[in-house]
Short mmCIF file of C-alpha atoms in Angstrom, two decimals:
data_model
loop_
_atom_site.label_atom_id
_atom_site.label_comp_id
_atom_site.label_asym_id
_atom_site.label_seq_id
_atom_site.Cartn_x
_atom_site.Cartn_y
_atom_site.Cartn_z
CA MET A 6 14.07 4.28 -20.64
CA PHE A 7 16.72 3.86 -17.96
CA PRO A 8 20.47 3.55 -18.75
CA LEU A 9 21.41 -0.01 -19.58
CA LEU A 10 24.90 -1.46 -19.07
CA VAL A 11 24.72 -5.08 -20.14
CA THR A 12 26.51 -8.07 -21.60
CA SER A 13 24.27 -10.36 -23.64
CA ALA A 14 23.73 -14.03 -22.86
CA LEU A 15 21.07 -16.37 -24.24
CA PHE A 16 19.76 -19.18 -22.10
CA VAL A 17 17.45 -21.75 -23.67
CA ILE A 18 15.26 -23.33 -21.06
CA LEU A 19 15.90 -27.02 -20.40
CA GLY A 20 15.47 -29.10 -17.30
CA ALA A 21 12.72 -30.34 -14.99
CA GLN A 22 10.50 -28.15 -12.86
CA PRO A 23 7.11 -29.26 -11.49
CA VAL A 24 5.02 -27.99 -14.38
CA ALA A 25 1.58 -29.01 -15.50
CA PRO A 26 1.43 -31.72 -18.18
CA SER A 27 1.98 -30.47 -21.75
CA THR A 28 3.06 -27.04 -20.50
CA PRO A 29 6.00 -25.85 -22.63
CA LEU A 30 8.96 -24.23 -20.94
CA VAL A 31 9.73 -20.63 -21.87
CA PRO A 32 13.03 -19.72 -23.60
CA VAL A 33 14.48 -16.63 -21.89
CA LYS A 34 17.08 -14.12 -23.03
CA ALA A 35 19.11 -12.50 -20.22
CA ASP A 36 21.36 -9.43 -20.32
CA LEU A 37 23.78 -8.91 -17.46
CA ILE A 38 23.62 -5.70 -15.40
CA GLU A 39 27.04 -5.15 -13.93
CA ILE A 40 26.81 -1.50 -12.85
CA PHE A 41 23.87 -0.33 -10.73
CA GLU A 42 24.41 3.41 -11.10
CA PRO A 43 26.53 5.46 -13.53
CA GLY A 44 29.38 7.57 -12.22
CA PRO A 45 32.51 6.75 -10.24
CA PRO A 46 32.68 2.97 -9.78
CA ARG A 47 31.06 1.82 -6.55
CA THR A 48 29.05 -1.11 -5.26
CA SER A 49 27.89 0.27 -1.89
CA PHE A 50 24.44 1.83 -1.78
CA GLY A 51 23.36 2.64 1.75
CA ARG A 52 23.45 -0.60 3.77
CA LEU A 53 23.43 -2.77 0.62
CA GLU A 54 26.19 -3.90 -1.70
CA PHE A 55 25.23 -4.41 -5.36
CA LEU A 56 26.26 -7.84 -6.59
CA GLY A 57 24.78 -7.77 -10.11
CA GLY A 58 21.57 -8.36 -11.97
CA ILE A 59 19.87 -9.29 -15.20
CA GLU A 60 17.30 -7.89 -17.55
CA TYR A 61 15.32 -10.81 -18.95
CA SER A 62 12.83 -11.16 -21.77
CA ALA A 63 11.08 -13.73 -23.94
CA SER A 64 9.04 -13.87 -27.12
CA ASP A 65 6.29 -15.48 -25.03
CA SER A 66 3.79 -12.71 -24.29
CA ARG A 67 2.88 -14.27 -20.92
CA LEU A 68 6.22 -13.25 -19.42
CA GLY A 69 5.80 -10.03 -17.44
CA GLY A 70 3.79 -8.49 -14.67
CA VAL A 71 5.78 -10.12 -11.85
CA SER A 72 4.27 -9.06 -8.53
CA ALA A 73 6.10 -11.18 -5.95
CA ILE A 74 8.85 -13.80 -5.86
CA ARG A 75 9.83 -16.40 -3.26
CA PHE A 76 12.92 -18.64 -3.38
CA ARG A 77 13.12 -22.21 -2.22
CA GLN A 78 15.55 -23.14 0.54
CA SER A 79 18.28 -23.82 -2.02
CA GLY A 80 18.30 -20.14 -3.00
CA ARG A 81 18.14 -21.19 -6.66
CA GLU A 82 14.60 -22.35 -7.49
CA PHE A 83 11.81 -19.77 -7.23
CA ILE A 84 8.07 -19.31 -7.43
CA ALA A 85 6.55 -16.01 -8.56
CA VAL A 86 3.03 -14.72 -9.05
CA LEU A 87 2.02 -12.53 -11.96
CA ASP A 88 -0.71 -9.90 -11.81
CA THR A 89 -2.43 -11.71 -14.68
CA GLY A 90 -3.22 -14.62 -12.33
CA ASP A 91 -0.34 -16.89 -13.40
CA TRP A 92 2.33 -18.85 -11.55
CA MET A 93 5.87 -18.47 -12.79
CA THR A 94 8.40 -21.05 -11.64
CA GLY A 95 12.07 -21.40 -12.55
CA ALA A 96 15.62 -21.17 -11.30
CA ILE A 97 18.44 -18.65 -11.45
CA LEU A 98 21.74 -19.31 -13.22
CA ARG A 99 25.02 -17.96 -11.92
CA ASN A 100 28.35 -17.37 -13.65
CA SER A 101 31.80 -18.44 -12.46
CA LYS A 102 31.92 -15.50 -10.06
CA GLY A 103 28.63 -16.47 -8.48
CA ARG A 104 26.77 -13.51 -10.02
CA LEU A 105 23.28 -13.66 -11.56
CA ALA A 106 23.60 -14.74 -15.17
CA GLY A 107 20.19 -15.91 -16.38
CA LEU A 108 17.06 -17.93 -15.72
CA SER A 109 16.40 -21.60 -16.45
CA ASP A 110 13.49 -24.04 -16.29
CA LEU A 111 11.00 -21.19 -16.63
CA SER A 112 7.31 -22.09 -16.87
CA ILE A 113 4.12 -20.01 -16.68
CA VAL A 114 0.89 -21.72 -15.66
CA PRO A 115 -2.56 -20.16 -14.94
CA MET A 116 -3.58 -20.08 -11.30
CA LEU A 117 -6.84 -21.84 -10.53
CA ASP A 118 -9.65 -20.14 -8.62
CA GLU A 119 -11.86 -21.64 -5.92
CA SER A 120 -13.89 -23.46 -8.56
CA GLY A 121 -10.78 -25.11 -9.99
CA SER A 122 -10.75 -23.06 -13.19
CA PRO A 123 -8.49 -20.30 -14.60
CA ALA A 124 -10.13 -16.87 -14.25
CA ALA A 125 -9.81 -13.39 -15.72
CA LYS A 126 -7.22 -10.86 -14.50
CA ALA A 127 -9.91 -8.85 -12.75
CA GLU A 128 -10.54 -11.85 -10.49
CA MET A 129 -6.95 -13.13 -10.19
CA ASP A 130 -4.83 -9.98 -9.81
CA ALA A 131 -2.17 -11.67 -7.65
CA GLU A 132 0.05 -9.26 -5.72
CA GLY A 133 1.56 -10.92 -2.65
CA LEU A 134 3.09 -14.35 -2.07
CA ALA A 135 4.31 -16.15 1.07
CA VAL A 136 5.74 -19.66 1.42
CA ARG A 137 5.28 -21.87 4.46
CA PRO A 138 5.86 -25.63 4.70
CA GLY A 139 3.06 -27.23 2.71
CA GLN A 140 1.47 -23.91 1.76
CA LEU A 141 1.68 -21.06 -0.75
CA ILE A 142 -0.34 -18.05 0.42
CA VAL A 143 -1.41 -15.47 -2.19
CA SER A 144 -3.08 -12.06 -1.87
CA TYR A 145 -5.24 -10.54 -4.62
CA GLU A 146 -6.32 -7.00 -5.48
CA ARG A 147 -9.54 -5.79 -7.07
CA GLN A 148 -11.42 -8.67 -5.54
CA HIS A 149 -9.57 -8.43 -2.23
CA ARG A 150 -8.80 -11.76 -0.61
CA VAL A 151 -6.05 -14.04 0.65
CA ALA A 152 -5.97 -17.71 -0.39
CA VAL A 153 -3.78 -20.71 0.39
CA TYR A 154 -2.65 -23.36 -2.12
CA PRO A 155 -1.09 -26.71 -1.28
CA ASP A 156 2.65 -27.03 -1.86
CA PRO A 157 3.45 -29.16 -3.73
CA GLY A 158 0.42 -29.43 -5.95
CA PHE A 159 -0.32 -25.70 -6.31
CA LEU A 160 -0.21 -25.78 -10.11
CA THR A 161 -3.28 -27.99 -10.37
CA ALA A 162 -5.11 -27.20 -7.12
CA SER A 163 -7.85 -24.74 -6.20
CA PRO A 164 -7.21 -22.59 -3.12
CA GLN A 165 -8.85 -22.22 0.27
CA ALA A 166 -9.75 -18.79 1.68
CA VAL A 167 -7.74 -17.27 4.53
CA ASN A 168 -9.01 -14.63 6.96
CA MET A 169 -7.52 -11.29 5.83
CA VAL A 170 -8.02 -9.75 9.33
CA ILE A 171 -8.05 -6.28 7.67
CA PRO A 172 -11.67 -5.34 6.94
CA ARG A 173 -12.37 -5.59 3.23
CA GLN A 174 -13.96 -2.12 3.16
CA GLU A 175 -10.63 -0.61 4.25
CA LEU A 176 -8.80 -1.87 1.19
CA ARG A 177 -8.49 0.41 -1.87
CA SER A 178 -9.35 -1.03 -5.27
CA ASN A 179 -5.77 -0.75 -6.58
CA GLY A 180 -3.91 -0.56 -3.28
CA GLY A 181 -4.85 -3.63 -1.29
CA ILE A 182 -2.68 -6.30 0.33
CA GLU A 183 0.56 -6.10 -1.64
CA THR A 184 2.86 -7.83 0.83
CA LEU A 185 2.68 -11.26 2.46
CA ALA A 186 5.64 -12.63 4.41
CA VAL A 187 6.23 -15.56 6.79
CA SER A 188 8.25 -14.75 9.91
CA PRO A 189 11.18 -16.98 10.91
CA ALA A 190 10.81 -19.63 13.56
CA GLY A 191 12.23 -18.69 16.95
CA THR A 192 11.04 -15.07 16.78
CA PRO A 193 8.00 -13.56 18.55
CA LEU A 194 6.02 -13.93 15.31
CA GLY A 195 7.53 -17.39 14.73
CA GLY A 196 6.17 -18.87 11.53
CA ASN A 197 3.13 -16.61 11.32
CA ILE A 198 2.10 -14.53 8.29
CA ILE A 199 2.03 -10.73 8.10
CA ALA A 200 0.19 -8.68 5.47
CA VAL A 201 0.82 -5.05 4.49
CA ALA A 202 -1.36 -2.92 2.22
CA GLU A 203 0.09 -0.94 -0.64
CA LYS A 204 -1.94 2.26 -0.34
CA SER A 205 -4.87 1.51 1.96
CA ILE A 206 -4.62 3.97 4.87
CA ASP A 207 -6.52 4.77 8.05
CA SER A 208 -7.83 8.17 9.09
CA ASP A 209 -4.35 9.16 10.30
CA GLY A 210 -2.71 8.27 6.99
CA HIS A 211 -1.05 5.04 8.15
CA LEU A 212 -1.02 1.84 6.10
CA PHE A 213 -3.17 -1.06 7.22
CA ALA A 214 -1.24 -4.21 8.10
CA ALA A 215 -1.98 -7.38 10.05
CA VAL A 216 -0.64 -10.55 11.59
CA LEU A 217 -2.92 -13.11 9.96
CA ASP A 218 -2.54 -15.99 12.41
CA GLY A 219 -0.96 -17.09 15.67
CA PRO A 220 -1.13 -15.60 19.18
CA LEU A 221 -0.33 -12.08 17.90
CA LYS A 222 -3.09 -12.14 15.29
CA GLY A 223 -4.51 -8.67 14.75
CA ILE A 224 -4.18 -5.34 12.95
CA PHE A 225 -1.16 -3.07 13.19
CA LYS A 226 -0.19 -0.03 11.09
CA VAL A 227 2.87 0.92 9.04
CA ALA A 228 3.89 4.56 8.86
CA LYS A 229 3.34 5.79 5.30
CA ASP A 230 5.77 8.29 3.82
CA GLU A 231 4.37 9.99 0.74
CA PRO A 232 4.87 9.41 -2.15
CA TRP A 233 6.19 5.94 -1.33
CA ALA A 234 3.97 2.83 -1.62
CA VAL A 235 4.81 -0.62 -0.23
CA THR A 236 5.15 -3.28 -2.94
CA ASP A 237 6.61 -6.32 -1.13
CA GLY A 238 8.49 -7.48 1.93
CA ALA A 239 10.44 -10.34 3.44
CA PHE A 240 11.81 -11.21 6.85
CA LEU A 241 15.49 -11.32 7.68
CA PRO A 242 16.78 -14.35 9.62
CA ASP A 243 16.84 -12.25 12.84
CA GLY A 244 13.11 -11.50 12.53
CA ASP A 245 13.32 -7.93 11.20
CA LEU A 246 11.12 -7.12 8.21
CA LEU A 247 12.37 -5.57 4.98
CA LEU A 248 9.77 -3.54 3.07
CA LEU A 249 10.28 -2.70 -0.59
CA GLU A 250 8.72 0.63 -1.60
CA ARG A 251 8.37 2.54 -4.86
CA ARG A 252 7.44 6.00 -5.95
CA PHE A 253 6.50 7.50 -9.30
CA SER A 254 5.86 10.99 -10.61
CA PHE A 255 6.13 12.55 -14.05
CA THR A 256 8.67 15.04 -12.71
CA GLY A 257 10.74 12.79 -10.45
CA GLY A 258 10.33 9.51 -12.34
CA VAL A 259 10.57 6.10 -10.70
CA GLY A 260 12.20 5.50 -7.34
CA MET A 261 12.86 2.48 -5.13
CA ARG A 262 13.80 2.15 -1.48
CA ILE A 263 14.06 -0.54 1.22
CA ARG A 264 12.97 0.02 4.82
CA ARG A 265 13.87 -2.21 7.77
CA ILE A 266 11.22 -2.71 10.47
CA VAL A 267 12.41 -4.16 13.81
CA GLY A 268 10.52 -7.44 14.16
CA ASP A 269 9.88 -7.06 17.91
CA THR A 270 7.80 -3.94 17.22
CA ILE A 271 5.22 -5.82 15.13
CA ARG A 272 2.19 -6.56 17.28
CA PRO A 273 -1.55 -5.74 17.26
CA GLY A 274 -2.24 -2.03 17.76
CA ALA A 275 1.35 -0.95 17.01
CA LEU A 276 2.46 1.71 14.55
CA VAL A 277 5.78 0.60 13.05
CA ASP A 278 8.46 2.42 11.11
CA GLY A 279 12.12 1.83 10.44
CA GLU A 280 15.50 2.73 9.00
CA ILE A 281 15.89 3.33 5.26
CA LEU A 282 18.58 0.91 4.15
CA MET A 283 18.86 2.24 0.59
CA GLU A 284 17.14 4.49 -1.91
CA ALA A 285 17.61 4.71 -5.69
CA GLY A 286 16.17 6.92 -8.41
CA MET A 287 15.95 7.22 -12.17
CA GLY A 288 19.72 7.17 -12.67
CA ALA A 289 20.01 3.66 -11.27
CA GLU A 290 19.21 0.34 -12.92
CA ILE A 291 15.64 0.13 -11.61
CA ASP A 292 12.15 -0.02 -13.03
CA ASN A 293 8.81 -0.64 -11.36
CA MET A 294 10.28 -2.71 -8.54
CA GLU A 295 7.53 -4.99 -7.15
CA GLY A 296 9.03 -8.12 -5.57
CA LEU A 297 11.64 -8.78 -2.90
CA ASP A 298 13.00 -11.86 -1.19
CA VAL A 299 15.86 -12.72 1.18
CA ILE A 300 18.18 -15.70 0.57
CA GLU A 301 21.37 -16.99 2.16
CA GLY A 302 24.60 -16.27 0.30
CA PRO A 303 27.40 -18.82 -0.22
CA ASN A 304 29.21 -17.78 2.96
CA GLY A 305 26.10 -17.44 5.12
CA GLU A 306 25.64 -13.73 4.45
CA THR A 307 22.21 -12.23 3.69
CA HIS A 308 21.37 -11.52 0.06
CA VAL A 309 18.36 -9.52 -1.11
CA ILE A 310 16.85 -10.17 -4.56
CA ILE A 311 14.48 -7.62 -6.10
CA VAL A 312 12.38 -8.02 -9.26
CA SER A 313 10.38 -5.57 -11.36
CA ASP A 314 6.93 -5.57 -12.93
CA ASP A 315 7.19 -4.37 -16.51
CA ASN A 316 3.42 -3.66 -16.70
CA ARG A 317 3.67 -5.46 -20.05
CA SER A 318 4.89 -2.22 -21.59
CA PHE A 319 7.65 -1.99 -24.20
CA LEU A 320 8.88 1.09 -22.28
CA GLN A 321 9.63 -0.97 -19.18
CA ARG A 322 11.86 -3.93 -18.30
CA ASN A 323 11.83 -7.18 -16.39
CA LEU A 324 14.72 -6.87 -13.96
CA MET A 325 16.23 -9.08 -11.27
CA LEU A 326 18.79 -7.40 -9.01
CA GLU A 327 20.87 -8.90 -6.21
CA PHE A 328 22.39 -7.10 -3.21
CA ARG A 329 24.23 -8.18 -0.09
CA LEU A 330 23.14 -6.75 3.24
CA THR A 331 26.12 -5.19 5.01
CA GLU A 332 25.86 -5.02 8.79
#
């Protein structure tokens, strides 16, 4: 287990989120994380400033396995996909200092497949999520595909298939499209979707990636740095792409890092790489970090929120961490 520096707070879920009829809301317990790494007090980690976080849990066994998270424009309400093929919706709570303090209005609802029915994990292993006006776009492993759901209405709707661009035979069984992100309007990729594979590489060892639509539609590659694997990504307002990566070994334990890819370099045929904004290891308050999103802070600054996938193991934790990007 990782070191845990917390203050307990219990939040019972009340309120109104767009949940399916007769779906009960999930009571969540949240513990505050106020120190990211032990040692001399500091909040600066590379190009990011740690603002706080929570470890959250529930008696409901459905909670866990968070693969990707996307926040609504308010920066409070969110949608997440679980690798069990479930939607998780809710909102964050903040304390008087504006720090993460808990979750509210949490609901977990099965995703529907193309036939309009819930399906087994092997068919609905959701890994990536992107939000575009009127659409939620989801990527799946094992049975590799990308699908789009209507928004609103995604909780009770079946999806439509989207062209993955990356040939299916190039995607590894447990390392397919892990990242979906929608680029900001007013950038060269304006409003189009990019996809990045977790561990699917070409003959030169580079990760498969693609622009899925628009005039720049096509395959590009992301430089892979062993032992790191891409787990999620999100665009900054200026059009640069943040990629969340993780590593694991029995000797080195779990690690997390964030890489910044210059948006103008993303185009068909390109090989992209970028600056490492931060890196953290076993001593920090991390786990199996799987999801990342970018929101606007109260003064217009850029905040980065990262969530973990606990693999439904009692040895791991559901974490939500918040950082501020320092330029």
